[in-house]
Amino acid sequence: MPKFLVIVESPAKAKTISKILGKDYTVKASVGHVRDLPKNKLGVNVRKNFEPLYELLKDKEPIVAELKEAASTADKVFLAPDPDREGEAIAWHLSEILDLPKKKVHRIEFNEITKDAVLAAIKAPRQIDKRLVDAQQARRVLDRLVGYKISPLLWRKVNGRSAGRVQSVAVRLICARETEVDSFTPQEYWTIKAELSRAKSKTFFSAPLSKWQGKRVIAASEKATAQTTVIDSKKLADEILKKTEKQEFAVASVTEKVSQRSPQAPFITSTLQREASTFLGYTVKKTMQVAQTLYEGVELPEGATGLITYMRTDSTRVSQQAQDDAKKFIISAYGKKYYPDKPRVYARKGKSVQDAHEAIRPAYPERKPESLKQYLTPDQLKVYKLIWERFMASQMASAEILTRSVEITAGDAVFRASASEKKFAGFTIVYDRLTKDMATDSESQPEGEEESEEATNLPELTKGEKLKLKDFKPDQHFTQPPPRYTEASLIKTLEELGIGRPSTYAATVNTIVDRKYVERQQKALCPTKLGQAVNALLVEHFGNIVDVGFTAEMEADLDKIEEDKVDWHLMLKGFYQPFNETLKKAEENMNKVLILSDQLCPACGQPMAIRSSRFGQFLGCVGYPECKTKIALTKEGKPVPEDRPSEELCKTCKSPMLIRYGRYGDYLACSSEECTEQRPILKLTGVDCPRPGCEGHIVEKKSRHGKIFYGCSNYSLNQCTSAYWYPPIVSGGPNNSNKCPQCGTMLVYKLLKRGDQVACAAKECDFAQPITGKETYAGQKKDTPTEVTV
C-alpha cells in the first residue's frame, strides 16, 4: 500500500506528479475548490465579524469522500495545490474537511512540475500559511459583499446582471475611453518629405522635414512648446514648399551612433496575455487555458511532463538553476559572445508585486520548440514558442545597433534622414525570428517597441556635400482618437493602475463580455448600451466602488493582509460601514432606467426596451404590463427572425419544412403541429466523404465554440467521424484533381503564415506542396456554399 497521499487540483497535474514520485505515493486531484460560499445567498455573517459560511460543493461530494478514504490510510498527507493565494486557500479548505491531525498534514509547493522541484518540495514541507489564506478569504468576502449587495439593485433598476469590485472598474475604463472617442475632434496637419539623391546618382532617398525656421516640426497630436511648430494647413505646406524648392540642398551634418538594445524581461502573466493577444490573436482565456496544460504536463515519450513554470505570477525573478541552464544552452547553441558579461537580473518595482514566484519560463530551457512539435497541439506549440523565445532572449547579450543620421539644410528648412543596421545581433537572433514568424498582422509590434520611420537606400554622405532634389511629397494627416481598449491594452492598464491580480484578469474580461456590458468588435472592446447605463448608475451612486484610486487602495490593503500588516476583519469592517450607507441611499434615490432599442412594438407601436432574464436578453414593450409583447434576441443582440419557408419537405409527414431560429442558429422544423421532425441546415462543399464505405458528404459545420470545421454529413448521426479543421479542395489540385497523388484520399487547403499549402487530409500521409493559385476550396469568399439538407 502507498504510504503517502499527495493532493493537487487537477487530474493532469496528478498524472505528471505521480510519474515523478513513484509507487510509495498516491496522487489524487481535488478538481479545484471543494468548498465555497453558497450560490443562492450572501454566505457572510456580517454581524459575526464577517465570518464566511462555507459549504461543500455538491458536485465535489464523491471526490471528498474518496480523498477522506485515501487520507485515512496514509502516513502523511501532502497538500500541493498551486503556489498562490488561491492554492493556499484550497489547501486550507482540504485540511479542514479532511479533519486530520496537524502533524499528519503538510503543505508543499513548487513553481514547476519537474523531478527536482517536486522532490525538493517533498523534502521541505511547511505548515499552511494562514496569512495567505486570510488574504484570499478577505478578497472572496469583499467580492461577495459588493456583488451580492449591488447586483440585485442593478437587476431591478436597469436589468443589469451584476456588479463587481474589479469588473465594474474595467467597464468604467472602457466607457470612459468610448466617451473620449465620441467627443474627439480631428485636427489637420501636414508632413513634408524631400526625395533627394547625390549629384551623379539615380538612386533617391527620402528625408522628412524636421525643422522649419529653427523650430522642430511635430504632429498635431504631440505636445507643443515655444520651440516646436505644426504645419496645420495646406496653405502653410505650400508656402514652405515654395520657399524651399529653389534652395540649395546641402549636408549639414553626418553622425554615427552605436547603441545597445537590451532584451525584455521574461514573461509575467499580464505580459504573456498581451503578447499572445498581439502576436497570436488569442483571447486572455485561451492563453491561460493553453498555458495551464503546458504547466500541468504534456504527454512525451518519457511520460507526462510539465514544460513551463507556474503561469500566474507578477514576478520577473529567475532561479539560479534556470539561469545556469540558459547560459549553458546559449553558449552551446550560439557561442560565448551571445551571453552577457554577467547574468541578467530583472527587478520589478511597485507595491503590488508579489516576488514569491518566478517568471514564466520553460521548465527545461534546453527543450527547443522544434524538438516538441510532434507532441504538442498547434496552440500549445505557439504558446510554448512564445515563452521559450522570450525567456531565452531575456538571458542573452544586448544587440548593437549602428544608426547613421544625416541633417540636410535648404534655406529655412532642415531635413533629417536616418538608417540603422545591426552590428551585432545579440538576443535578436532569437527575438527577431519570433516577430517575423508569429505576428498576425502587419500592424503588430512587439511589446514595448514603436515603429520608427527610416530612410531606405540612404547612401554614404559627407558634410558639405550638395544634393539633388527630385520632388517633394507633402501629405495631409488628421489626428486620430485614442484607440479603444483591446484585451491586451486593458490588462496593461489594469496592471499599471494596481487593479486586480494575474489570476483575475482573464475572469474579469470574460465576465464583462458574458454580462453583455462589453462586446468585441474585431479586437476592440466596446461598451454596449447596457454597459453604459450600468456604468452611469454606478458612477452616480457608488462612486468609490468604480473609482480607480479607491480600488487600487483596496488591492494594496489586501496585499497588506498577506504581509500580516492589516487584520482582514478590520479591513472588511472599514469598507462595509460606509458601503452599507451608500447602498441604502442608492436604494432610495436610484431611478429605474430603460435602455431603448431601435425597434417599435409590433402590437402597440411604442418603443421596445432591452431587458434581461436568466435566459439572456430580450426586447420588451415599454407599455408593460398593459402590453406584454416580447421579442427574443439572437446572440448578436438582433431580433430573432420569424419562421421562413424552405423548399424542403418533411421526411416523416411530407409537410413543408420551415427555417426556424434556435439557440445554435437556423435549423429546419416541420410546419405541421402534429410532427416534431427537426434537422440541421447543412452547407455542402461539393466533396464526398473520403472514408471508405461512407456515402456522406463533407459539409461546413461549427463547433460549440463557434469555430468553423468540415465534417461528414453523417457526423451528427454518429455514423461517421470524419472531421477536418482545414477546408477541402474542390478542384484545381495536383493533376487538376482534389485527390492526393500519393494515397488517393481528400486534399485540404491549409492557410498558414509561412505560406498556404495543399496537403493530404490523412494524418499518416505526408503529402504537401505550395499552392499554385488554381485551387478552389470550400468556404472561399467567391464561392458561397450551397445550403442544403441531408
Tab-separated table of N, CA and C in Angstrom, residues 512-563:
chain	number	residue	atom	x	y	z
A	512	ILE	N	-17.225	40.623	-18.129
A	512	ILE	CA	-17.857	41.827	-18.688
A	512	ILE	C	-18.382	41.572	-20.101
A	513	VAL	N	-17.780	40.620	-20.809
A	513	VAL	CA	-18.296	40.252	-22.139
A	513	VAL	C	-19.539	39.370	-21.987
A	514	ASP	N	-19.466	38.385	-21.093
A	514	ASP	CA	-20.607	37.479	-20.879
A	514	ASP	C	-21.831	38.220	-20.352
A	515	ARG	N	-21.634	39.267	-19.542
A	515	ARG	CA	-22.742	40.030	-18.982
A	515	ARG	C	-23.342	41.020	-19.985
A	516	LYS	N	-22.769	41.050	-21.199
A	516	LYS	CA	-23.243	41.951	-22.261
A	516	LYS	C	-23.006	43.422	-21.920
A	517	TYR	N	-22.040	43.696	-21.037
A	517	TYR	CA	-21.668	45.079	-20.758
A	517	TYR	C	-20.702	45.590	-21.832
A	518	VAL	N	-19.963	44.659	-22.390
A	518	VAL	CA	-18.941	44.979	-23.388
A	518	VAL	C	-19.052	43.969	-24.517
A	519	GLU	N	-18.779	44.404	-25.727
A	519	GLU	CA	-18.755	43.469	-26.855
A	519	GLU	C	-17.450	43.632	-27.614
A	520	ARG	N	-17.029	42.541	-28.229
A	520	ARG	CA	-15.807	42.584	-29.033
A	520	ARG	C	-16.165	42.984	-30.456
A	521	GLN	N	-15.507	44.014	-30.967
A	521	GLN	CA	-15.622	44.406	-32.363
A	521	GLN	C	-14.236	44.258	-32.949
A	522	GLN	N	-14.050	43.107	-33.638
A	522	GLN	CA	-12.717	42.642	-34.011
A	522	GLN	C	-11.924	42.496	-32.709
A	523	LYS	N	-10.843	43.265	-32.519
A	523	LYS	CA	-10.078	43.130	-31.274
A	523	LYS	C	-10.496	44.159	-30.227
A	524	ALA	N	-11.248	45.167	-30.641
A	524	ALA	CA	-11.593	46.262	-29.730
A	524	ALA	C	-12.715	45.862	-28.784
A	525	LEU	N	-12.652	46.392	-27.556
A	525	LEU	CA	-13.694	46.195	-26.554
A	525	LEU	C	-14.549	47.461	-26.509
A	526	CYS	N	-15.826	47.327	-26.864
A	526	CYS	CA	-16.722	48.480	-26.935
A	526	CYS	C	-17.877	48.286	-25.953
A	527	PRO	N	-18.266	49.343	-25.227
A	527	PRO	CA	-19.383	49.199	-24.288
A	527	PRO	C	-20.710	49.090	-25.029
A	528	THR	N	-21.605	48.260	-24.521
A	528	THR	CA	-22.960	48.169	-25.061
A	528	THR	C	-23.827	49.243	-24.400
A	529	LYS	N	-25.064	49.385	-24.868
A	529	LYS	CA	-25.981	50.323	-24.223
A	529	LYS	C	-26.205	49.930	-22.767
A	530	LEU	N	-26.305	48.624	-22.534
A	530	LEU	CA	-26.492	48.143	-21.165
A	530	LEU	C	-25.272	48.491	-20.317
A	531	GLY	N	-24.083	48.266	-20.848
A	531	GLY	CA	-22.864	48.574	-20.101
A	531	GLY	C	-22.749	50.047	-19.754
A	532	GLN	N	-23.120	50.908	-20.706
A	532	GLN	CA	-23.052	52.342	-20.450
A	532	GLN	C	-24.077	52.769	-19.402
A	533	ALA	N	-25.275	52.167	-19.460
A	533	ALA	CA	-26.310	52.509	-18.482
A	533	ALA	C	-25.911	52.069	-17.077
A	534	VAL	N	-25.402	50.836	-16.957
A	534	VAL	CA	-24.962	50.321	-15.656
A	534	VAL	C	-23.814	51.168	-15.122
A	535	ASN	N	-22.865	51.504	-15.988
A	535	ASN	CA	-21.716	52.306	-15.560
A	535	ASN	C	-22.169	53.680	-15.060
A	536	ALA	N	-23.111	54.301	-15.766
A	536	ALA	CA	-23.594	55.627	-15.359
A	536	ALA	C	-24.226	55.575	-13.969
A	537	LEU	N	-25.002	54.525	-13.695
A	537	LEU	CA	-25.633	54.395	-12.382
A	537	LEU	C	-24.598	54.154	-11.284
A	538	LEU	N	-23.621	53.310	-11.576
A	538	LEU	CA	-22.597	53.012	-10.570
A	538	LEU	C	-21.744	54.244	-10.277
A	539	VAL	N	-21.397	54.999	-11.311
A	539	VAL	CA	-20.605	56.214	-11.110
A	539	VAL	C	-21.383	57.218	-10.267
A	540	GLU	N	-22.681	57.324	-10.518
A	540	GLU	CA	-23.504	58.282	-9.798
A	540	GLU	C	-23.736	57.882	-8.345
A	541	HIS	N	-24.014	56.598	-8.111
A	541	HIS	CA	-24.436	56.175	-6.776
A	541	HIS	C	-23.370	55.399	-5.986
A	542	PHE	N	-22.398	54.832	-6.679
A	542	PHE	CA	-21.345	54.061	-5.999
A	542	PHE	C	-19.986	54.539	-6.519
A	543	GLY	N	-19.750	55.840	-6.396
A	543	GLY	CA	-18.530	56.427	-6.946
A	543	GLY	C	-17.262	55.727	-6.491
A	544	ASN	N	-17.189	55.378	-5.190
A	544	ASN	CA	-15.981	54.726	-4.670
A	544	ASN	C	-15.743	53.360	-5.298
A	545	ILE	N	-16.813	52.608	-5.469
A	545	ILE	CA	-16.668	51.237	-5.959
A	545	ILE	C	-16.035	51.204	-7.342
A	546	VAL	N	-16.360	52.182	-8.179
A	546	VAL	CA	-15.805	52.182	-9.537
A	546	VAL	C	-14.695	53.220	-9.684
A	547	ASP	N	-14.224	53.758	-8.572
A	547	ASP	CA	-13.119	54.711	-8.612
A	547	ASP	C	-11.798	53.961	-8.700
A	548	VAL	N	-10.985	54.364	-9.656
A	548	VAL	CA	-9.722	53.665	-9.901
A	548	VAL	C	-8.805	53.731	-8.675
A	549	GLY	N	-8.664	54.918	-8.105
A	549	GLY	CA	-7.773	55.070	-6.956
A	549	GLY	C	-8.235	54.275	-5.753
A	550	PHE	N	-9.546	54.310	-5.472
A	550	PHE	CA	-10.084	53.575	-4.332
A	550	PHE	C	-9.878	52.073	-4.502
A	551	THR	N	-10.144	51.571	-5.707
A	551	THR	CA	-9.990	50.136	-5.958
A	551	THR	C	-8.535	49.707	-5.824
A	552	ALA	N	-7.613	50.559	-6.290
A	552	ALA	CA	-6.183	50.248	-6.159
A	552	ALA	C	-5.774	50.212	-4.683
A	553	GLU	N	-6.333	51.124	-3.873
A	553	GLU	CA	-6.040	51.118	-2.437
A	553	GLU	C	-6.545	49.840	-1.780
A	554	MET	N	-7.716	49.382	-2.207
A	554	MET	CA	-8.258	48.131	-1.671
A	554	MET	C	-7.328	46.962	-2.004
A	555	GLU	N	-6.800	46.944	-3.221
A	555	GLU	CA	-5.861	45.889	-3.607
A	555	GLU	C	-4.623	45.939	-2.711
A	556	ALA	N	-4.135	47.136	-2.444
A	556	ALA	CA	-2.958	47.289	-1.585
A	556	ALA	C	-3.242	46.790	-0.169
A	557	ASP	N	-4.444	47.071	0.342
A	557	ASP	CA	-4.815	46.593	1.672
A	557	ASP	C	-4.886	45.067	1.709
A	558	LEU	N	-5.386	44.486	0.653
A	558	LEU	CA	-5.447	43.017	0.582
A	558	LEU	C	-4.039	42.420	0.595
A	559	ASP	N	-3.103	43.097	-0.065
A	559	ASP	CA	-1.715	42.635	-0.042
A	559	ASP	C	-1.120	42.755	1.360
A	560	LYS	N	-1.529	43.796	2.085
A	560	LYS	CA	-1.004	44.001	3.445
A	560	LYS	C	-1.486	42.897	4.391
A	561	ILE	N	-2.662	42.347	4.118
A	561	ILE	CA	-3.145	41.219	4.937
A	561	ILE	C	-2.180	40.052	4.798
A	562	GLU	N	-1.741	39.819	3.556
A	562	GLU	CA	-0.794	38.729	3.306
A	562	GLU	C	0.529	38.972	4.012
A	563	GLU	N	0.893	40.248	4.155
A	563	GLU	CA	2.148	40.603	4.828
A	563	GLU	C	1.970	40.714	6.345
